[in-house]
Short mmCIF file of C-alpha atoms and ligand atoms in Angstrom, two decimals:
data_model
loop_
_atom_site.label_atom_id
_atom_site.label_comp_id
_atom_site.label_asym_id
_atom_site.label_seq_id
_atom_site.Cartn_x
_atom_site.Cartn_y
_atom_site.Cartn_z
CA MET A 1 43.97 19.15 -3.63
CA ALA A 2 42.65 17.77 -0.03
CA ASP A 3 39.86 15.18 -0.02
CA ARG A 4 36.41 15.07 2.26
CA SER A 5 37.77 13.06 5.41
CA ASP A 6 40.78 16.02 4.88
CA ASP A 7 38.03 19.22 5.34
CA GLN A 8 36.27 17.50 8.20
CA GLN A 9 39.61 16.39 10.29
CA GLY A 10 40.00 20.61 9.87
CA TRP A 11 43.47 22.42 8.40
CA GLY A 12 45.57 22.01 12.40
CA ALA A 13 45.21 18.31 11.96
CA ARG A 14 47.27 17.34 8.86
CA TYR A 15 50.27 18.46 11.19
CA ASP A 16 50.18 16.28 13.76
CA ALA A 17 50.31 12.57 12.63
CA VAL A 18 53.86 13.89 11.18
CA LEU A 19 55.06 16.28 14.00
CA ASP A 20 54.02 13.67 16.11
CA ALA A 21 56.29 11.22 14.57
CA ALA A 22 58.98 14.07 13.91
CA ASN A 23 58.93 14.79 18.31
CA VAL A 24 59.53 11.64 19.02
CA HIS A 25 62.29 10.74 16.98
CA ALA A 26 63.89 13.91 18.08
CA ARG A 27 62.94 13.22 21.52
CA ALA A 28 64.73 10.23 21.08
CA TRP A 29 67.93 11.54 19.82
CA LEU A 30 68.02 13.72 22.69
CA SER A 31 67.89 10.67 24.62
CA GLY A 32 70.59 9.34 24.01
CA VAL A 33 72.85 12.02 22.80
CA GLY A 34 75.65 12.37 25.53
CA GLU A 35 75.94 8.24 25.15
CA ARG A 36 76.08 7.68 21.68
CA SER A 37 79.83 7.66 19.38
CA ILE A 38 80.35 11.13 18.89
CA PRO A 39 81.55 10.99 15.10
CA PRO A 40 79.13 9.98 12.46
CA GLY A 41 79.43 6.55 11.08
CA ILE A 42 79.24 7.41 7.35
CA VAL A 43 79.93 9.73 4.49
CA PRO A 44 77.96 12.16 2.47
CA ASP A 45 77.88 8.80 -0.26
CA GLU A 46 76.31 6.25 1.96
CA VAL A 47 73.84 9.37 3.23
CA ALA A 48 72.05 9.95 -0.35
CA ASP A 49 72.61 6.24 -1.07
CA ARG A 50 70.66 5.89 1.89
CA LEU A 51 67.93 8.62 0.98
CA GLY A 52 67.29 7.66 -2.05
CA ARG A 53 68.13 9.40 -4.78
CA ALA A 54 65.52 9.12 -7.09
CA LEU A 55 62.74 11.12 -6.79
CA SER A 56 59.45 10.42 -7.44
CA ASP A 57 57.11 10.84 -9.67
CA ASP A 58 53.77 10.63 -7.29
CA GLY A 59 55.42 11.20 -3.49
CA GLU A 60 54.91 9.77 -0.34
CA PRO A 61 52.85 10.24 2.63
CA PRO A 62 54.13 13.29 5.61
CA VAL A 63 54.94 10.59 8.52
CA GLU A 64 56.71 8.09 5.48
CA VAL A 65 58.66 10.90 4.66
CA ILE A 66 60.18 11.47 8.07
CA GLU A 67 60.56 7.75 9.64
CA HIS A 68 62.67 6.95 6.04
CA LEU A 69 64.76 10.18 6.62
CA VAL A 70 65.79 9.23 10.44
CA THR A 71 66.71 6.33 9.06
CA ALA A 72 68.51 7.00 6.12
CA ALA A 73 69.59 9.96 8.24
CA GLU A 74 71.01 9.75 11.59
CA PRO A 75 74.18 7.01 11.05
CA GLY A 76 75.59 10.64 8.82
CA LEU A 77 74.63 12.68 12.10
CA ILE A 78 77.53 14.18 14.37
CA ALA A 79 76.37 13.90 18.17
CA SER A 80 77.87 17.57 18.42
CA GLY A 81 74.88 17.66 21.55
CA SER A 82 76.71 15.23 23.41
CA PRO A 83 78.55 16.68 26.53
CA ARG A 84 81.90 15.59 26.04
CA PHE A 85 82.21 17.14 22.53
CA PHE A 86 84.98 19.46 21.85
CA GLY A 87 84.99 19.59 18.48
CA TRP A 88 85.48 23.22 16.45
CA VAL A 89 83.47 25.93 18.79
CA ILE A 90 80.21 23.83 18.11
CA GLY A 91 77.88 23.92 21.37
CA GLY A 92 74.52 22.21 22.06
CA THR A 93 71.22 23.13 22.61
CA GLN A 94 69.23 24.13 25.48
CA PRO A 95 65.93 22.94 25.83
CA VAL A 96 64.31 25.54 25.97
CA ALA A 97 66.06 27.21 22.96
CA LEU A 98 64.98 24.35 21.02
CA ALA A 99 61.13 24.66 22.60
CA ALA A 100 61.26 28.35 21.14
CA ASP A 101 62.68 27.31 17.74
CA TRP A 102 60.50 24.47 16.47
CA LEU A 103 57.48 27.61 17.48
CA VAL A 104 59.61 29.72 15.17
CA SER A 105 59.14 27.26 13.00
CA ALA A 106 55.36 26.52 13.46
CA TRP A 107 54.88 30.17 13.58
CA ASP A 108 57.09 31.41 10.04
CA GLN A 109 57.15 34.42 10.09
CA ASN A 110 58.87 36.50 8.21
CA SER A 111 61.11 38.36 10.41
CA GLY A 112 61.68 41.60 8.15
CA LEU A 113 59.33 44.21 9.06
CA SER A 114 57.59 44.55 11.95
CA THR A 115 54.21 45.32 9.26
CA ILE A 116 54.08 42.12 8.44
CA SER A 117 55.06 40.32 12.72
CA PRO A 118 55.37 42.40 15.49
CA THR A 119 55.80 39.39 17.41
CA ALA A 120 59.32 38.99 15.32
CA ALA A 121 60.59 42.97 15.62
CA ALA A 122 59.78 43.26 19.29
CA VAL A 123 61.12 40.44 20.44
CA GLU A 124 64.72 41.43 18.75
CA ALA A 125 64.23 44.03 19.93
CA VAL A 126 63.55 43.32 23.36
CA ALA A 127 66.85 40.85 22.69
CA GLY A 128 68.97 42.86 21.61
CA GLU A 129 68.30 45.36 24.17
CA TRP A 130 69.67 42.40 26.88
CA LEU A 131 72.04 41.49 25.02
CA VAL A 132 73.89 44.58 24.81
CA ASP A 133 73.20 45.16 28.35
CA LEU A 134 74.29 41.59 29.79
CA LEU A 135 77.66 42.45 27.11
CA GLY A 136 78.55 45.79 28.51
CA LEU A 137 78.61 47.75 25.22
CA PRO A 138 77.22 51.24 24.66
CA ALA A 139 72.99 51.59 25.56
CA GLY A 140 71.57 52.21 22.57
CA SER A 141 73.98 49.86 20.00
CA GLU A 142 71.88 48.63 17.64
CA VAL A 143 71.65 44.53 16.65
CA GLY A 144 70.90 42.71 14.10
CA PHE A 145 70.53 38.19 13.92
CA THR A 146 72.49 36.82 10.98
CA THR A 147 72.84 33.50 9.94
CA GLY A 148 76.10 33.27 12.15
CA ALA A 149 79.43 35.26 13.22
CA THR A 150 79.99 35.86 10.12
CA MET A 151 77.49 36.69 8.78
CA ALA A 152 77.54 39.04 11.63
CA GLN A 153 80.90 40.38 10.94
CA PHE A 154 79.91 40.94 7.32
CA THR A 155 76.82 42.95 8.64
CA SER A 156 78.79 45.25 10.84
CA MET A 157 82.29 45.47 8.38
CA ALA A 158 79.43 46.72 5.74
CA ALA A 159 78.29 49.46 8.47
CA ALA A 160 81.80 50.52 8.71
CA ARG A 161 82.82 50.37 5.97
CA ASP A 162 80.82 52.86 4.52
CA GLU A 163 81.11 55.35 7.38
CA VAL A 164 84.95 55.24 7.45
CA LEU A 165 84.73 56.23 3.12
CA ARG A 166 81.97 58.70 3.59
CA ARG A 167 83.77 60.11 6.32
CA VAL A 168 86.15 61.11 4.00
CA GLY A 169 83.10 61.96 1.12
CA TRP A 170 82.49 58.99 -0.78
CA ASP A 171 79.11 57.37 -0.61
CA VAL A 172 79.31 53.52 -0.94
CA GLU A 173 75.38 53.72 -1.56
CA THR A 174 75.55 55.51 -4.61
CA ALA A 175 78.37 55.37 -6.02
CA GLY A 176 79.33 51.46 -5.11
CA MET A 177 83.24 50.23 -4.96
CA SER A 178 84.55 51.19 -7.99
CA GLY A 179 87.60 54.54 -7.70
CA ALA A 180 86.29 54.26 -4.16
CA PRO A 181 90.12 55.51 -1.40
CA ARG A 182 91.77 52.36 -0.54
CA ILE A 183 90.76 51.25 2.69
CA ARG A 184 93.68 49.83 5.07
CA PHE A 185 91.67 46.34 6.52
CA ILE A 186 93.49 45.79 9.59
CA VAL A 187 93.75 42.33 11.29
CA GLY A 188 96.24 40.52 13.58
CA GLU A 189 98.13 37.04 12.36
CA GLU A 190 95.47 35.16 14.59
CA ARG A 191 92.04 35.75 13.23
CA HIS A 192 89.50 34.10 12.33
CA ALA A 193 89.85 32.80 9.00
CA THR A 194 85.95 34.22 8.34
CA VAL A 195 87.59 37.69 9.44
CA ASP A 196 89.23 38.09 5.11
CA LEU A 197 86.26 35.71 4.46
CA ALA A 198 84.01 38.92 5.31
CA GLY A 199 86.49 41.50 3.82
CA ARG A 200 86.23 39.63 0.87
CA TYR A 201 82.52 39.31 0.42
CA LEU A 202 82.51 43.45 1.23
CA GLY A 203 85.33 44.37 -1.34
CA LEU A 204 88.12 45.22 0.76
CA GLY A 205 90.29 42.51 -0.46
CA SER A 206 93.44 41.40 1.11
CA PRO A 207 93.99 42.45 4.65
CA ILE A 208 97.19 44.39 6.16
CA VAL A 209 98.01 41.58 8.69
CA VAL A 210 99.70 42.51 12.39
CA PRO A 211 102.36 40.33 14.02
CA SER A 212 100.44 38.29 17.34
CA ASP A 213 102.34 37.53 19.83
CA ALA A 214 102.73 34.13 21.74
CA GLN A 215 98.95 33.20 22.95
CA GLY A 216 97.70 35.03 19.51
CA ARG A 217 96.90 38.57 21.36
CA ILE A 218 97.43 41.39 18.24
CA ARG A 219 100.58 43.18 19.02
CA VAL A 220 99.84 46.39 19.53
CA ASP A 221 103.21 48.33 18.97
CA GLU A 222 102.97 46.52 15.47
CA LEU A 223 99.77 47.29 15.42
CA SER A 224 100.33 51.17 16.28
CA ALA A 225 103.08 51.26 13.89
CA THR A 226 101.47 49.97 10.91
CA LEU A 227 98.77 52.15 11.16
CA ALA A 228 101.36 55.10 11.42
CA ALA A 229 102.95 54.17 8.45
CA GLY A 230 99.95 54.60 6.59
CA ASP A 231 96.72 57.35 5.91
CA GLY A 232 93.43 57.50 4.82
CA PRO A 233 90.41 54.92 5.69
CA ALA A 234 91.06 52.34 7.45
CA ILE A 235 88.65 49.32 9.25
CA VAL A 236 90.78 47.50 12.68
CA LEU A 237 89.89 44.26 13.83
CA LEU A 238 90.43 43.15 17.12
CA GLN A 239 89.27 39.06 18.79
CA ALA A 240 87.78 38.19 21.30
CA GLY A 241 88.89 34.50 22.04
CA ASN A 242 91.47 32.67 19.45
CA ILE A 243 90.43 29.51 18.32
CA HIS A 244 93.27 28.32 19.64
CA SER A 245 94.41 30.06 22.86
CA GLY A 246 91.17 31.25 24.15
CA ALA A 247 92.79 34.94 24.38
CA PHE A 248 91.25 37.95 23.78
CA ASP A 249 93.08 41.30 22.39
CA ASP A 250 94.36 43.75 24.80
CA PHE A 251 90.99 46.34 23.60
CA THR A 252 92.10 49.03 26.13
CA ALA A 253 95.46 49.72 24.25
CA ALA A 254 94.61 48.75 20.39
CA ILE A 255 91.45 50.90 20.81
CA ALA A 256 93.43 53.70 21.26
CA VAL A 257 95.69 53.09 18.85
CA ALA A 258 93.27 52.53 16.12
CA HIS A 259 90.99 56.33 17.00
CA GLN A 260 94.17 57.55 17.46
CA ALA A 261 94.04 57.05 14.08
CA GLY A 262 90.38 57.15 12.40
CA ALA A 263 89.95 53.41 12.09
CA TRP A 264 86.93 52.16 13.14
CA VAL A 265 87.26 49.30 15.18
CA HIS A 266 85.59 45.59 15.13
CA VAL A 267 85.58 42.99 17.70
CA ASP A 268 85.46 39.42 16.51
CA GLY A 269 84.08 37.20 19.51
CA ALA A 270 82.22 34.88 18.19
CA PHE A 271 82.82 32.68 21.49
CA GLY A 272 84.45 35.27 23.45
CA LEU A 273 82.23 38.30 23.46
CA TRP A 274 80.12 36.25 26.00
CA ALA A 275 82.82 37.14 28.58
CA ALA A 276 81.45 39.85 29.44
CA ALA A 277 78.50 38.77 31.27
CA SER A 278 80.38 37.05 33.65
CA PRO A 279 81.89 39.31 36.73
CA ALA A 280 84.74 36.02 37.25
CA LEU A 281 86.27 36.91 33.92
CA ARG A 282 84.39 40.24 32.16
CA HIS A 283 88.25 41.74 33.33
CA LEU A 284 88.80 39.52 29.45
CA THR A 285 87.31 42.02 28.00
CA ALA A 286 88.89 44.86 29.74
CA GLY A 287 88.08 48.11 27.91
CA MET A 288 85.77 46.61 24.55
CA ALA A 289 83.39 48.53 25.23
CA ASP A 290 84.78 51.18 23.08
CA ALA A 291 84.74 49.08 19.94
CA ASP A 292 82.65 50.62 17.36
CA SER A 293 81.14 46.92 16.34
CA TRP A 294 81.34 43.54 17.77
CA SER A 295 80.25 40.64 16.75
CA THR A 296 79.51 36.85 18.06
CA ASP A 297 77.52 33.43 17.99
CA ALA A 298 74.32 32.97 19.99
CA HIS A 299 75.05 29.03 18.43
CA LYS A 300 77.97 28.37 20.32
CA THR A 301 78.74 29.46 24.18
CA LEU A 302 74.54 30.37 24.34
CA SER A 303 73.62 27.19 23.38
CA VAL A 304 70.49 28.41 20.37
CA PRO A 305 69.59 25.47 17.71
CA TYR A 306 71.93 26.71 14.23
CA ASP A 307 71.85 28.84 12.96
CA CYS A 308 71.93 32.44 14.99
CA GLY A 309 74.71 35.21 15.38
CA ILE A 310 74.40 38.73 16.26
CA ALA A 311 76.22 41.72 15.36
CA ILE A 312 75.76 45.12 16.73
CA VAL A 313 76.69 47.71 16.52
CA ARG A 314 77.30 51.65 18.66
CA ASP A 315 75.82 53.92 15.08
CA GLY A 316 72.79 52.87 14.79
CA THR A 317 72.52 55.68 11.23
CA ALA A 318 75.40 53.76 10.02
CA MET A 319 74.78 50.17 10.29
CA HIS A 320 71.09 51.18 8.22
CA ARG A 321 72.78 53.25 5.75
CA ALA A 322 74.83 50.23 4.66
CA LEU A 323 71.66 47.59 4.81
CA SER A 324 68.41 49.00 4.60
CA MET A 325 66.44 49.96 1.64
CA GLN A 326 62.74 51.09 1.13
CA ALA A 327 60.48 49.35 -1.84
CA SER A 328 56.55 51.04 -2.54
CA TYR A 329 55.29 47.89 -1.90
CA LEU A 330 56.60 47.44 1.80
CA GLN A 331 54.76 48.99 4.42
CA THR A 332 57.79 50.17 6.38
CA ALA A 333 58.22 51.44 9.76
CA GLU A 334 59.26 54.77 10.42
CA ALA A 335 63.24 54.53 9.89
CA GLY A 336 65.46 52.11 12.20
CA ALA A 337 62.22 50.16 12.85
CA ASP A 338 62.58 47.63 10.88
CA PRO A 339 64.75 44.37 11.42
CA HIS A 340 65.44 43.91 7.55
CA GLU A 341 67.14 47.54 8.08
CA LYS A 342 70.09 45.62 10.71
CA VAL A 343 71.69 42.70 7.93
CA PRO A 344 71.27 41.39 4.68
CA GLU A 345 68.58 39.93 4.23
CA LEU A 346 64.80 40.94 3.67
CA SER A 347 62.84 37.71 4.59
CA ARG A 348 64.04 35.50 7.36
CA ARG A 349 63.39 33.05 10.14
CA SER A 350 63.16 34.89 13.55
CA ARG A 351 65.91 33.78 14.74
CA GLY A 352 65.76 36.86 18.00
CA ILE A 353 63.30 34.38 19.16
CA PRO A 354 64.99 30.89 20.94
CA THR A 355 68.39 33.56 21.58
CA TRP A 356 65.06 35.40 23.75
CA ALA A 357 64.24 32.30 25.54
CA VAL A 358 67.42 31.35 26.09
CA LEU A 359 67.98 35.00 28.46
CA ARG A 360 64.76 34.52 29.65
CA SER A 361 64.83 31.22 30.99
CA LEU A 362 68.79 31.90 32.24
CA GLY A 363 68.32 35.61 33.03
CA ARG A 364 71.57 37.72 34.06
CA ASN A 365 73.17 35.45 36.63
CA GLY A 366 72.41 32.00 34.77
CA VAL A 367 74.40 33.13 31.57
CA ALA A 368 77.22 34.00 34.10
CA ARG A 369 77.55 30.76 35.58
CA LEU A 370 76.92 28.89 31.78
CA VAL A 371 79.46 31.19 30.85
CA ASP A 372 82.22 30.29 33.61
CA GLY A 373 81.14 25.99 33.40
CA LEU A 374 82.83 26.55 30.24
CA ALA A 375 86.13 28.12 31.28
CA GLU A 376 86.04 26.49 35.05
CA ALA A 377 85.82 22.74 32.21
CA ALA A 378 88.37 23.91 30.31
CA ARG A 379 90.74 23.86 33.47
CA GLY A 380 89.63 21.15 34.52
CA ILE A 381 90.43 19.57 31.53
CA ALA A 382 94.26 21.01 31.24
CA ASP A 383 95.06 20.10 34.20
CA GLY A 384 93.48 16.31 34.01
CA VAL A 385 95.01 15.98 30.38
CA GLY A 386 98.25 17.80 31.37
CA ALA A 387 98.95 15.33 34.56
CA LEU A 388 99.33 12.58 32.25
CA PRO A 389 102.84 11.78 31.43
CA GLY A 390 103.99 13.41 27.75
CA VAL A 391 100.89 15.49 27.78
CA GLU A 392 101.78 19.39 27.50
CA VAL A 393 99.18 21.93 27.93
CA LEU A 394 100.43 24.46 25.06
CA ASN A 395 97.76 27.56 26.04
CA GLU A 396 96.96 29.72 28.28
CA VAL A 397 93.90 28.81 29.62
CA VAL A 398 91.88 31.60 30.44
CA PHE A 399 89.15 31.08 29.16
CA THR A 400 87.24 27.89 27.22
CA GLN A 401 90.00 26.65 24.97
CA VAL A 402 92.68 24.03 25.33
CA CYS A 403 95.07 22.66 23.46
CA ILE A 404 97.46 19.99 23.91
CA ALA A 405 99.95 17.95 22.27
CA LEU A 406 102.48 14.77 22.58
CA SER A 407 106.63 15.11 22.51
CA ASP A 408 105.59 14.78 18.32
CA ASP A 409 103.33 15.33 15.42
CA THR A 410 103.08 12.51 14.66
CA GLN A 411 102.13 11.55 18.40
CA THR A 412 100.02 14.29 18.83
CA GLU A 413 97.98 13.39 15.42
CA ALA A 414 98.00 9.80 16.68
CA LEU A 415 96.22 10.63 19.72
CA SER A 416 93.37 12.75 17.83
CA ALA A 417 92.73 9.80 15.18
CA ARG A 418 91.79 7.07 18.22
CA LEU A 419 89.81 9.82 20.18
CA TRP A 420 87.88 10.27 17.18
CA SER A 421 87.43 6.25 16.26
CA ASP A 422 86.92 5.55 20.29
CA GLY A 423 83.96 8.42 20.29
CA GLU A 424 83.55 9.08 23.43
CA VAL A 425 85.11 12.40 23.23
CA LEU A 426 86.26 14.53 19.68
CA ALA A 427 88.83 16.93 20.19
CA MET A 428 89.77 18.06 16.48
CA THR A 429 93.34 18.22 14.97
CA SER A 430 94.94 21.89 14.40
CA ARG A 431 97.83 23.14 13.51
CA TRP A 432 98.84 25.98 15.85
CA HIS A 433 102.55 27.67 16.58
CA ASP A 434 103.96 25.38 13.77
CA ARG A 435 102.62 22.32 15.62
CA ALA A 436 100.33 19.26 15.34
CA VAL A 437 97.33 20.09 18.33
CA VAL A 438 94.52 18.51 19.34
CA ARG A 439 91.86 21.20 20.22
CA PHE A 440 89.56 21.32 23.23
CA SER A 441 86.62 24.28 22.63
CA VAL A 442 84.59 23.42 25.45
CA SER A 443 81.24 24.88 24.55
CA ASN A 444 78.59 22.44 25.63
CA TRP A 445 76.07 23.93 28.56
CA GLY A 446 75.76 20.45 29.76
CA THR A 447 79.88 19.35 30.78
CA ASP A 448 80.38 19.37 33.74
CA ALA A 449 82.35 17.92 36.45
CA ALA A 450 80.93 14.04 35.39
CA GLN A 451 82.40 15.33 31.95
CA VAL A 452 85.59 16.26 32.18
CA ARG A 453 86.80 12.85 34.60
CA ARG A 454 85.68 11.04 31.24
CA THR A 455 87.06 13.69 29.14
CA ILE A 456 90.38 12.74 31.10
CA ASP A 457 89.86 9.12 31.04
CA ALA A 458 89.04 8.94 27.57
CA VAL A 459 92.29 10.84 26.53
CA ALA A 460 94.15 8.71 29.24
CA ARG A 461 93.19 5.87 27.63
CA ALA A 462 93.57 7.13 23.50
CA ARG A 463 97.22 7.98 25.54
CA ALA A 464 98.35 5.01 26.12
CA SER A 465 97.13 3.71 23.24
CA VAL A 466 99.64 5.67 21.41
CA VAL A 467 102.40 6.49 23.38
CA SER A 468 104.72 3.45 24.82
CA THR A 469 105.36 4.56 28.09
C1 LIG B 501 86.61 33.67 16.44
C2 LIG B 501 85.97 33.12 15.62
N1 LIG B 501 85.25 34.24 14.50
C3 LIG B 501 84.06 33.93 13.36
C4 LIG B 501 83.75 32.25 13.76
C5 LIG B 501 82.53 32.26 12.42
O1 LIG B 501 81.33 31.46 13.07
P1 LIG B 501 80.54 30.86 12.13
O2 LIG B 501 80.24 29.89 11.53
O3 LIG B 501 78.87 31.18 12.64
O4 LIG B 501 80.25 31.55 10.86
C6 LIG B 501 83.93 31.52 14.50
C7 LIG B 501 83.72 30.26 14.48
O5 LIG B 501 83.92 29.38 14.78
C8 LIG B 501 85.12 31.95 15.27
O6 LIG B 501 85.62 31.20 16.20
#
């Protein structure tokens, strides 16, 4: 119960001190993120001990909670916003996106219905139209904002599943999946693992796997043979941006054979879809717009804070059929006008707002420069690191991914471990084509020529410490 002094201060004033404290700590973190050691310094158990495991009976004042959180939590944070962070595909945040995201939390809009938040609905609609245009996708495609690319794949593939079954007379919305005709769910050998996850969530079972070529692109001759070997409903998954090589499938040829067989084609472009926004790199996505649905992340290339994935579906009716619902107590707009009809959730935060803010801030040319800058940095890292003795660049560097190896797996793993312990550069070990590799995923808008130089120098030092010559 508030006391009289709270009443006199007014409602808003109750937020002041705690938001000021958070603001100070956020700015301190951001101003140091480029220079601190990148890996976390402690493990989850230690963080939990520092946080304190017992729930108090009487609580603690908000400012003290924030001070305690920061002190306990910071050693367990990874500096993924560093311009020398190349682990996985995790981007930093653009200042305008972070500021907009703070407002999203302050405004606390439930974005499911346009009657509840006209602003959330309008911002998503505008940002969605901009995205479709920037990525060169068919005008009028529907856009849903999800937690990430995994759920964006799920969302698009829900539309795909229901539509391919509807075409053979099976109504998933009423009949469910038990006894439904089997859908041939066809993927490339080097698809991202979350593609399988989305298929599992949708009851598609294990995918039919088609061999890939040396860069991880689906082999179109094999895809064609796989499609010809069966019949019935089919969903084909293609990829814009392989996590090891950055390679893009041959969309023109693959989509032609898939459509000839009546399949729905979905493109997983968690980071690669953005190549379409760059006049210099757009050729990598040639033919991609002929697919039926696409998924990507704004929290990768576009540098909005976690989380934001984007599902895009050409046939809005199929998307609404699979995802929308009605309830008498909800004042829904006309069919297709409510954001919840394009995503799995009803209630959710206004994820479109930070995306809108970055797009508004960068404009068309700024997005192209952002994407070009990432690819240019990857090229610089590949050239510089590849010139070091004994370092082999294993992929054709066409986009933002660089995979390197030393002469044997033990040395390669030692290089990655050394980089981790040095803390100046973070690049992760993986296995690609039966070989240990160190993978650089360039995803941070701040990775400029100076950061590329520092990265090459750090790799040179690490290499010298694990290799004798
Ligand atoms: C090609 C690809 N697809 C899908 C995903 C999954 O994205 P998210 O982690 O945002 O769900 C990733 C993540 O790195 C990816 O690189």
